[in-house]
mmCIF file of C-alpha atoms in Angstrom:
data_model
loop_
_atom_site.group_PDB
_atom_site.id
_atom_site.type_symbol
_atom_site.label_atom_id
_atom_site.label_comp_id
_atom_site.label_asym_id
_atom_site.label_seq_id
_atom_site.Cartn_x
_atom_site.Cartn_y
_atom_site.Cartn_z
ATOM 1 C CA MET A 1 97.384 -16.740 31.126
ATOM 2 C CA SER A 2 100.057 -15.473 28.689
ATOM 3 C CA MET A 3 99.194 -13.628 25.457
ATOM 4 C CA LEU A 4 99.838 -16.939 23.437
ATOM 5 C CA ASP A 5 97.690 -18.873 25.789
ATOM 6 C CA ASP A 6 95.042 -16.220 24.978
ATOM 7 C CA ILE A 7 95.196 -16.852 21.148
ATOM 8 C CA ARG A 8 95.497 -20.604 21.175
ATOM 9 C CA PRO A 9 92.717 -22.067 18.929
ATOM 10 C CA ALA A 10 90.230 -24.150 20.854
ATOM 11 C CA ARG A 11 87.888 -25.349 18.142
ATOM 12 C CA LYS A 12 88.426 -26.613 14.646
ATOM 13 C CA TYR A 13 86.564 -24.986 11.624
ATOM 14 C CA PHE A 14 86.863 -25.741 7.917
ATOM 15 C CA VAL A 15 89.485 -23.951 6.014
ATOM 16 C CA HIS A 16 87.085 -22.828 3.633
ATOM 17 C CA ASP A 17 84.979 -20.831 6.194
ATOM 18 C CA LEU A 18 88.075 -19.298 7.553
ATOM 19 C CA VAL A 19 89.372 -18.150 4.430
ATOM 20 C CA ARG A 20 85.987 -16.678 3.658
ATOM 21 C CA GLU A 21 85.902 -14.867 7.021
ATOM 22 C CA ALA A 22 89.296 -13.081 6.258
ATOM 23 C CA GLY A 23 87.566 -11.436 3.436
ATOM 24 C CA LEU A 24 88.935 -13.667 0.339
ATOM 25 C CA ASP A 25 86.525 -15.008 -2.538
ATOM 26 C CA VAL A 26 85.914 -18.597 -1.972
ATOM 27 C CA SER A 27 83.505 -18.982 -5.026
ATOM 28 C CA ASP A 28 85.847 -21.048 -6.951
ATOM 29 C CA TRP A 29 86.037 -23.809 -4.313
ATOM 30 C CA SER A 30 82.553 -24.915 -5.338
ATOM 31 C CA ASN A 31 83.942 -25.855 -9.035
ATOM 32 C CA SER A 32 84.076 -29.752 -8.487
ATOM 33 C CA LYS A 33 81.622 -32.561 -9.051
ATOM 34 C CA ARG A 34 79.772 -31.810 -5.628
ATOM 35 C CA GLY A 35 79.568 -28.114 -6.441
ATOM 36 C CA ALA A 36 78.388 -25.955 -3.477
ATOM 37 C CA ALA A 37 78.088 -29.072 -1.495
ATOM 38 C CA GLY A 38 81.634 -30.048 -1.792
ATOM 39 C CA ALA A 39 83.459 -26.767 -1.434
ATOM 40 C CA ARG A 40 84.309 -27.303 2.082
ATOM 41 C CA THR A 41 86.449 -30.438 1.145
ATOM 42 C CA ASN A 42 87.409 -29.557 -2.368
ATOM 43 C CA PRO A 43 90.989 -31.360 -2.142
ATOM 44 C CA LYS A 44 92.260 -28.418 -4.777
ATOM 45 C CA TYR A 45 92.066 -25.927 -1.758
ATOM 46 C CA CYS A 46 91.173 -27.532 1.427
ATOM 47 C CA TYR A 47 94.858 -29.138 1.883
ATOM 48 C CA GLU A 48 96.666 -25.826 1.069
ATOM 49 C CA TRP A 49 98.439 -23.692 3.834
ATOM 50 C CA VAL A 50 98.220 -20.421 1.981
ATOM 51 C CA PHE A 51 95.824 -18.577 0.102
ATOM 52 C CA VAL A 52 96.230 -15.257 -2.188
ATOM 53 C CA GLU A 53 93.786 -12.814 -3.538
ATOM 54 C CA PRO A 54 95.943 -10.359 -5.798
ATOM 55 C CA GLY A 55 95.506 -6.799 -4.655
ATOM 56 C CA ASN A 56 93.538 -7.935 -1.615
ATOM 57 C CA ALA A 57 95.317 -10.071 0.930
ATOM 58 C CA ILE A 58 97.212 -13.320 1.721
ATOM 59 C CA VAL A 59 96.068 -16.041 4.311
ATOM 60 C CA LEU A 60 98.462 -18.003 6.046
ATOM 61 C CA ASN A 61 98.005 -21.085 8.128
ATOM 62 C CA LEU A 62 100.722 -21.060 11.090
ATOM 63 C CA TRP A 63 101.324 -23.365 13.781
ATOM 64 C CA HIS A 64 100.595 -21.913 17.204
ATOM 65 C CA VAL A 65 103.449 -23.891 18.738
ATOM 66 C CA LEU A 66 106.002 -21.919 16.721
ATOM 67 C CA LEU A 67 104.849 -18.358 18.004
ATOM 68 C CA ARG A 68 107.005 -16.751 20.524
ATOM 69 C CA GLN A 69 106.105 -13.768 22.857
ATOM 70 C CA GLU A 70 108.594 -10.974 22.467
ATOM 71 C CA ASP A 71 108.824 -7.301 24.236
ATOM 72 C CA GLY A 72 105.406 -7.590 24.565
ATOM 73 C CA LEU A 73 104.491 -8.632 20.818
ATOM 74 C CA ILE A 74 103.731 -12.186 19.397
ATOM 75 C CA VAL A 75 105.877 -12.913 16.760
ATOM 76 C CA HIS A 76 106.494 -15.771 14.184
ATOM 77 C CA ARG A 77 110.265 -16.198 12.899
ATOM 78 C CA GLY A 78 110.970 -18.689 10.308
ATOM 79 C CA ASN A 79 111.927 -19.391 6.668
ATOM 80 C CA PHE A 80 109.738 -21.070 4.587
ATOM 81 C CA ARG A 81 111.893 -21.280 1.390
ATOM 82 C CA GLU A 82 114.523 -23.220 3.776
ATOM 83 C CA ASP A 83 111.653 -25.354 5.035
ATOM 84 C CA ALA A 84 111.157 -26.239 1.207
ATOM 85 C CA ASP A 85 114.709 -26.864 0.290
ATOM 86 C CA VAL A 86 114.839 -29.548 3.242
ATOM 87 C CA GLN A 87 111.747 -31.235 2.117
ATOM 88 C CA PHE A 88 112.980 -31.282 -1.528
ATOM 89 C CA ALA A 89 116.306 -32.648 -0.566
ATOM 90 C CA ARG A 90 114.694 -35.512 1.093
ATOM 91 C CA GLY A 91 112.419 -36.575 -1.729
ATOM 92 C CA ARG A 92 109.127 -35.185 -0.030
ATOM 93 C CA GLY A 93 109.027 -31.846 -2.210
ATOM 94 C CA ASN A 94 105.342 -32.863 -2.635
ATOM 95 C CA PRO A 95 103.300 -32.027 -0.782
ATOM 96 C CA TRP A 96 105.474 -30.602 2.195
ATOM 97 C CA GLY A 97 108.052 -28.846 0.066
ATOM 98 C CA ARG A 98 105.306 -27.329 -2.523
ATOM 99 C CA ARG A 99 103.422 -25.602 0.374
ATOM 100 C CA ALA A 100 106.443 -24.381 1.950
ATOM 101 C CA ARG A 101 107.421 -22.584 -1.379
ATOM 102 C CA LYS A 102 103.909 -21.239 -1.798
ATOM 103 C CA LEU A 103 104.171 -19.783 1.422
ATOM 104 C CA ASP A 104 107.283 -17.974 0.699
ATOM 105 C CA ASP A 105 105.908 -16.764 -2.781
ATOM 106 C CA ALA A 106 102.868 -15.464 -0.781
ATOM 107 C CA LEU A 107 105.330 -13.359 1.499
ATOM 108 C CA GLN A 108 107.092 -11.905 -1.663
ATOM 109 C CA LEU A 109 103.892 -11.018 -3.007
ATOM 110 C CA ALA A 110 102.532 -9.528 0.222
ATOM 111 C CA GLN A 111 105.649 -7.315 0.463
ATOM 112 C CA ARG A 112 105.846 -6.325 -2.867
ATOM 113 C CA ASP A 113 102.191 -5.201 -3.127
ATOM 114 C CA GLY A 114 101.430 -4.176 0.264
ATOM 115 C CA LEU A 115 98.698 -6.963 0.789
ATOM 116 C CA SER A 116 97.252 -7.249 4.200
ATOM 117 C CA ILE A 117 98.055 -10.675 6.057
ATOM 118 C CA ARG A 118 95.619 -12.767 7.967
ATOM 119 C CA VAL A 119 96.627 -15.813 9.713
ATOM 120 C CA ILE A 120 94.979 -19.020 10.688
ATOM 121 C CA LEU A 121 96.112 -20.512 13.756
ATOM 122 C CA ASN A 122 96.499 -24.283 14.051
ATOM 123 C CA ALA A 123 97.166 -26.623 17.041
ATOM 124 C CA GLY A 124 97.686 -30.368 17.258
ATOM 125 C CA ASN A 125 100.331 -32.838 16.440
ATOM 126 C CA ARG A 126 102.950 -30.966 14.301
ATOM 127 C CA ARG A 127 105.270 -32.939 12.156
ATOM 128 C CA ASP A 128 108.787 -32.113 13.300
ATOM 129 C CA ARG A 129 110.739 -30.999 9.787
ATOM 130 C CA ASP A 130 114.202 -32.111 10.909
ATOM 131 C CA ASP A 131 112.972 -35.670 11.609
ATOM 132 C CA PRO A 132 112.876 -37.561 8.006
ATOM 133 C CA GLU A 133 110.679 -40.453 9.493
ATOM 134 C CA ALA A 134 108.187 -38.101 10.983
ATOM 135 C CA LYS A 135 104.597 -38.691 10.015
ATOM 136 C CA ALA A 136 102.194 -36.040 8.818
ATOM 137 C CA SER A 137 100.824 -33.586 10.965
ATOM 138 C CA GLN A 138 97.433 -33.765 12.516
ATOM 139 C CA VAL A 139 95.500 -30.622 12.990
ATOM 140 C CA SER A 140 92.925 -30.756 16.072
ATOM 141 C CA GLU A 141 92.204 -26.965 16.268
ATOM 142 C CA ARG A 142 92.051 -24.557 13.950
ATOM 143 C CA GLU A 143 90.704 -20.756 14.095
ATOM 144 C CA LEU A 144 91.104 -17.352 12.206
ATOM 145 C CA ASP A 145 93.019 -15.182 14.355
ATOM 146 C CA PRO A 146 90.789 -11.938 14.372
ATOM 147 C CA GLU A 147 93.935 -9.448 14.185
ATOM 148 C CA PRO A 148 95.513 -8.618 11.362
ATOM 149 C CA TRP A 149 99.442 -9.393 11.103
ATOM 150 C CA THR A 150 102.214 -7.286 9.783
ATOM 151 C CA LEU A 151 105.322 -8.629 7.725
ATOM 152 C CA ALA A 152 107.930 -6.818 9.763
ATOM 153 C CA SER A 153 111.123 -8.035 7.754
ATOM 154 C CA TYR A 154 111.617 -10.399 4.809
ATOM 155 C CA ASP A 155 115.047 -11.025 3.525
ATOM 156 C CA ALA A 156 114.704 -11.740 -0.100
ATOM 157 C CA ALA A 157 118.233 -13.197 -0.440
ATOM 158 C CA THR A 158 117.424 -15.981 1.821
ATOM 159 C CA GLY A 159 113.746 -16.166 2.540
ATOM 160 C CA ALA A 160 114.178 -15.498 6.208
ATOM 161 C CA HIS A 161 111.068 -13.612 7.549
ATOM 162 C CA VAL A 162 109.566 -11.909 10.816
ATOM 163 C CA LEU A 163 105.717 -11.940 11.154
ATOM 164 C CA VAL A 164 104.185 -9.884 14.018
ATOM 165 C CA ARG A 165 100.742 -9.760 15.131
ATOM 166 C CA GLY A 166 99.037 -6.677 14.843
ATOM 167 C CA THR A 167 99.317 -3.630 12.434
ATOM 168 C CA ALA A 168 100.052 -0.930 15.075
ATOM 169 C CA CYS A 169 103.320 1.380 14.846
ATOM 170 C CA LEU A 170 105.616 -1.502 15.615
ATOM 171 C CA PHE A 171 109.043 -0.115 15.585
ATOM 172 C CA VAL A 172 109.884 3.880 16.384
ATOM 173 C CA ASP A 173 113.044 5.640 16.552
ATOM 174 C CA GLN A 174 114.611 8.910 18.094
ATOM 175 C CA PHE A 175 112.735 11.164 15.402
ATOM 176 C CA ALA A 176 109.145 9.370 15.961
ATOM 177 C CA LEU A 177 108.124 12.484 18.048
ATOM 178 C CA ILE A 178 109.566 15.018 15.768
ATOM 179 C CA GLU A 179 108.714 14.431 12.423
ATOM 180 C CA PRO A 180 109.549 16.909 9.392
ATOM 181 C CA ASP A 181 106.955 18.980 7.578
ATOM 182 C CA GLY A 182 106.438 16.169 4.766
ATOM 183 C CA SER A 183 108.906 16.844 2.349
ATOM 184 C CA GLU A 184 109.857 13.663 0.194
ATOM 185 C CA GLU A 185 113.215 14.884 -0.155
ATOM 186 C CA VAL A 186 116.594 15.118 2.123
ATOM 187 C CA ARG A 187 117.193 18.630 2.489
ATOM 188 C CA ARG A 188 118.707 21.451 4.893
ATOM 189 C CA ARG A 189 116.520 24.042 6.614
ATOM 190 C CA GLU A 190 117.645 26.763 8.633
ATOM 191 C CA GLN A 191 116.724 26.644 12.351
ATOM 192 C CA ALA A 192 119.394 27.865 14.494
ATOM 193 C CA GLY A 193 121.843 26.767 11.908
ATOM 194 C CA LEU A 194 121.478 23.928 9.434
ATOM 195 C CA VAL A 195 119.735 21.173 10.365
ATOM 196 C CA TYR A 196 119.536 18.081 8.307
ATOM 197 C CA VAL A 197 115.831 16.642 7.721
ATOM 198 C CA ARG A 198 115.499 12.887 7.286
ATOM 199 C CA ASP A 199 112.997 11.006 5.205
ATOM 200 C CA PRO A 200 110.527 9.350 7.756
ATOM 201 C CA ARG A 201 109.936 6.677 5.144
ATOM 202 C CA ILE A 202 113.740 5.587 4.827
ATOM 203 C CA ARG A 203 113.725 5.358 8.568
ATOM 204 C CA ASN A 204 110.426 3.234 8.865
ATOM 205 C CA ARG A 205 111.843 0.765 6.135
ATOM 206 C CA ALA A 206 115.466 0.733 8.442
ATOM 207 C CA LEU A 207 113.255 -0.061 11.242
ATOM 208 C CA LEU A 208 110.993 -2.934 9.681
ATOM 209 C CA ARG A 209 114.444 -4.493 8.483
ATOM 210 C CA ALA A 210 115.699 -4.341 12.068
ATOM 211 C CA ALA A 211 112.348 -6.057 13.478
ATOM 212 C CA GLY A 212 113.001 -4.552 16.860
ATOM 213 C CA ARG A 213 116.760 -5.558 17.522
ATOM 214 C CA CYS A 214 119.860 -3.668 17.358
ATOM 215 C CA GLU A 215 121.373 -4.358 13.931
ATOM 216 C CA TYR A 216 125.138 -4.639 15.371
ATOM 217 C CA CYS A 217 124.709 -6.503 18.771
ATOM 218 C CA GLY A 218 121.347 -8.111 18.471
ATOM 219 C CA SER A 219 119.954 -6.767 21.794
ATOM 220 C CA PRO A 220 116.157 -5.849 21.675
ATOM 221 C CA GLY A 221 114.898 -2.307 21.727
ATOM 222 C CA PHE A 222 113.023 -1.265 24.911
ATOM 223 C CA VAL A 223 109.066 -1.145 24.644
ATOM 224 C CA ARG A 224 107.592 2.287 24.798
ATOM 225 C CA ALA A 225 104.375 3.016 26.737
ATOM 226 C CA GLY A 226 102.407 2.644 23.747
ATOM 227 C CA GLY A 227 103.694 -0.767 22.951
ATOM 228 C CA ALA A 228 106.024 0.343 20.107
ATOM 229 C CA ILE A 229 109.654 -1.125 20.308
ATOM 230 C CA TYR A 230 112.526 1.576 20.456
ATOM 231 C CA LEU A 231 115.782 1.806 18.584
ATOM 232 C CA GLU A 232 117.933 4.701 17.311
ATOM 233 C CA THR A 233 118.368 5.259 13.552
ATOM 234 C CA HIS A 234 121.827 6.145 12.669
ATOM 235 C CA HIS A 235 123.533 7.234 9.114
ATOM 236 C CA ILE A 236 126.628 5.297 8.740
ATOM 237 C CA ILE A 237 128.118 7.967 6.566
ATOM 238 C CA PRO A 238 126.773 10.948 8.086
ATOM 239 C CA LEU A 239 124.754 13.607 5.928
ATOM 240 C CA HIS A 240 127.000 16.143 6.666
ATOM 241 C CA GLU A 241 129.668 14.540 5.104
ATOM 242 C CA GLY A 242 127.654 13.575 1.765
ATOM 243 C CA GLY A 243 126.156 10.301 2.974
ATOM 244 C CA PRO A 244 122.850 9.401 1.350
ATOM 245 C CA ASP A 245 119.516 9.324 3.432
ATOM 246 C CA ALA A 246 119.109 5.856 1.711
ATOM 247 C CA VAL A 247 118.116 2.561 3.719
ATOM 248 C CA ALA A 248 121.500 1.273 2.796
ATOM 249 C CA ASN A 249 122.988 3.942 4.586
ATOM 250 C CA VAL A 250 120.841 3.619 7.852
ATOM 251 C CA ILE A 251 121.658 1.200 10.530
ATOM 252 C CA CYS A 252 119.235 0.647 13.543
ATOM 253 C CA LEU A 253 121.119 0.517 16.761
ATOM 254 C CA CYS A 254 120.532 0.129 20.571
ATOM 255 C CA PRO A 255 121.143 3.686 22.512
ATOM 256 C CA ASN A 256 124.439 2.550 23.702
ATOM 257 C CA HIS A 257 125.954 1.669 20.334
ATOM 258 C CA HIS A 258 124.383 4.669 18.647
ATOM 259 C CA ARG A 259 126.275 6.911 21.368
ATOM 260 C CA GLU A 260 129.419 5.012 20.892
ATOM 261 C CA ALA A 261 129.265 5.560 16.908
ATOM 262 C CA HIS A 262 129.021 9.304 17.753
ATOM 263 C CA PHE A 263 131.421 9.820 20.554
ATOM 264 C CA GLY A 264 133.190 6.626 21.036
ATOM 265 C CA ALA A 265 137.148 6.216 20.636
ATOM 266 C CA ASP A 266 136.266 3.161 18.437
ATOM 267 C CA ALA A 267 133.963 5.137 16.386
ATOM 268 C CA VAL A 268 135.944 4.594 13.044
ATOM 269 C CA ARG A 269 136.009 0.913 13.566
ATOM 270 C CA LEU A 270 132.421 0.818 14.159
ATOM 271 C CA ARG A 271 131.567 2.481 10.981
ATOM 272 C CA GLU A 272 133.155 -0.067 8.936
ATOM 273 C CA ALA A 273 131.637 -2.889 11.130
ATOM 274 C CA PHE A 274 128.040 -1.249 10.333
ATOM 275 C CA ARG A 275 128.703 -1.170 6.787
ATOM 276 C CA LYS A 276 129.933 -4.775 6.553
ATOM 277 C CA ARG A 277 126.743 -5.706 8.575
ATOM 278 C CA LEU A 278 124.279 -3.861 6.658
ATOM 279 C CA SER A 279 125.772 -5.257 3.296
ATOM 280 C CA SER A 280 124.622 -9.025 4.175
ATOM 281 C CA ARG A 281 121.252 -7.609 5.047
ATOM 282 C CA THR A 282 118.172 -6.853 2.509
ATOM 283 C CA VAL A 283 116.274 -3.974 2.397
ATOM 284 C CA PRO A 284 112.597 -4.027 2.825
ATOM 285 C CA ALA A 285 110.702 -2.954 -0.328
#
């Protein structure tokens, strides 16, 4: 049995109960004519696909069929903003486009405020977004995933996202086992010569943006024994040439392209190619 099979929902629970199980306040669900007795079926909430509690967490509904297993991780790659645009263009902005926009808004909030992410997994007959004549989806099974999820990357310019199941250290680089002493500023220290010390937060943000794939060739990084995906971080303009230790100057590469960037005959052309590649990407906050 695959990892995806292991987490496929087997029973159908009420959305209200799952949102409460995820730790969100559901007291307002009782604010209807039926009071607490009608909380589970309050139409103001039970047909939504995202729930937000500022300062706490967001709960997303995701279709199990859209999940993928990549390099030992369970991943959801998508673009809710694009989904919304398609629906509004077809005159189906309500409810499908509106729900998709709310999903995109929730990801932006989670990224900005560092909110935790929980996922309700859904199975059943999923409506095909690209079929304008498709009927509404029907959920036959629905369960809360017991594992939290991580927003590995989010492109604010386009809305493209990568959600990864779990909160462990997902991505590491060649410096992961040799961390500096905690200073937040780029500096040089004496250690058999002058050694440039890199801010680990800058590297981590670049690794999140890359989401486990070489940002030049797209090849996946390899999985280390602990489960983290390995890529190598590279300053496009080197620190010793005055390049900044900033996310916009750090690209994540497979080991082959990293070595080529340092020692290859094509290193000058690669530097410009790296710069252009990052100029089209958005840095995670």
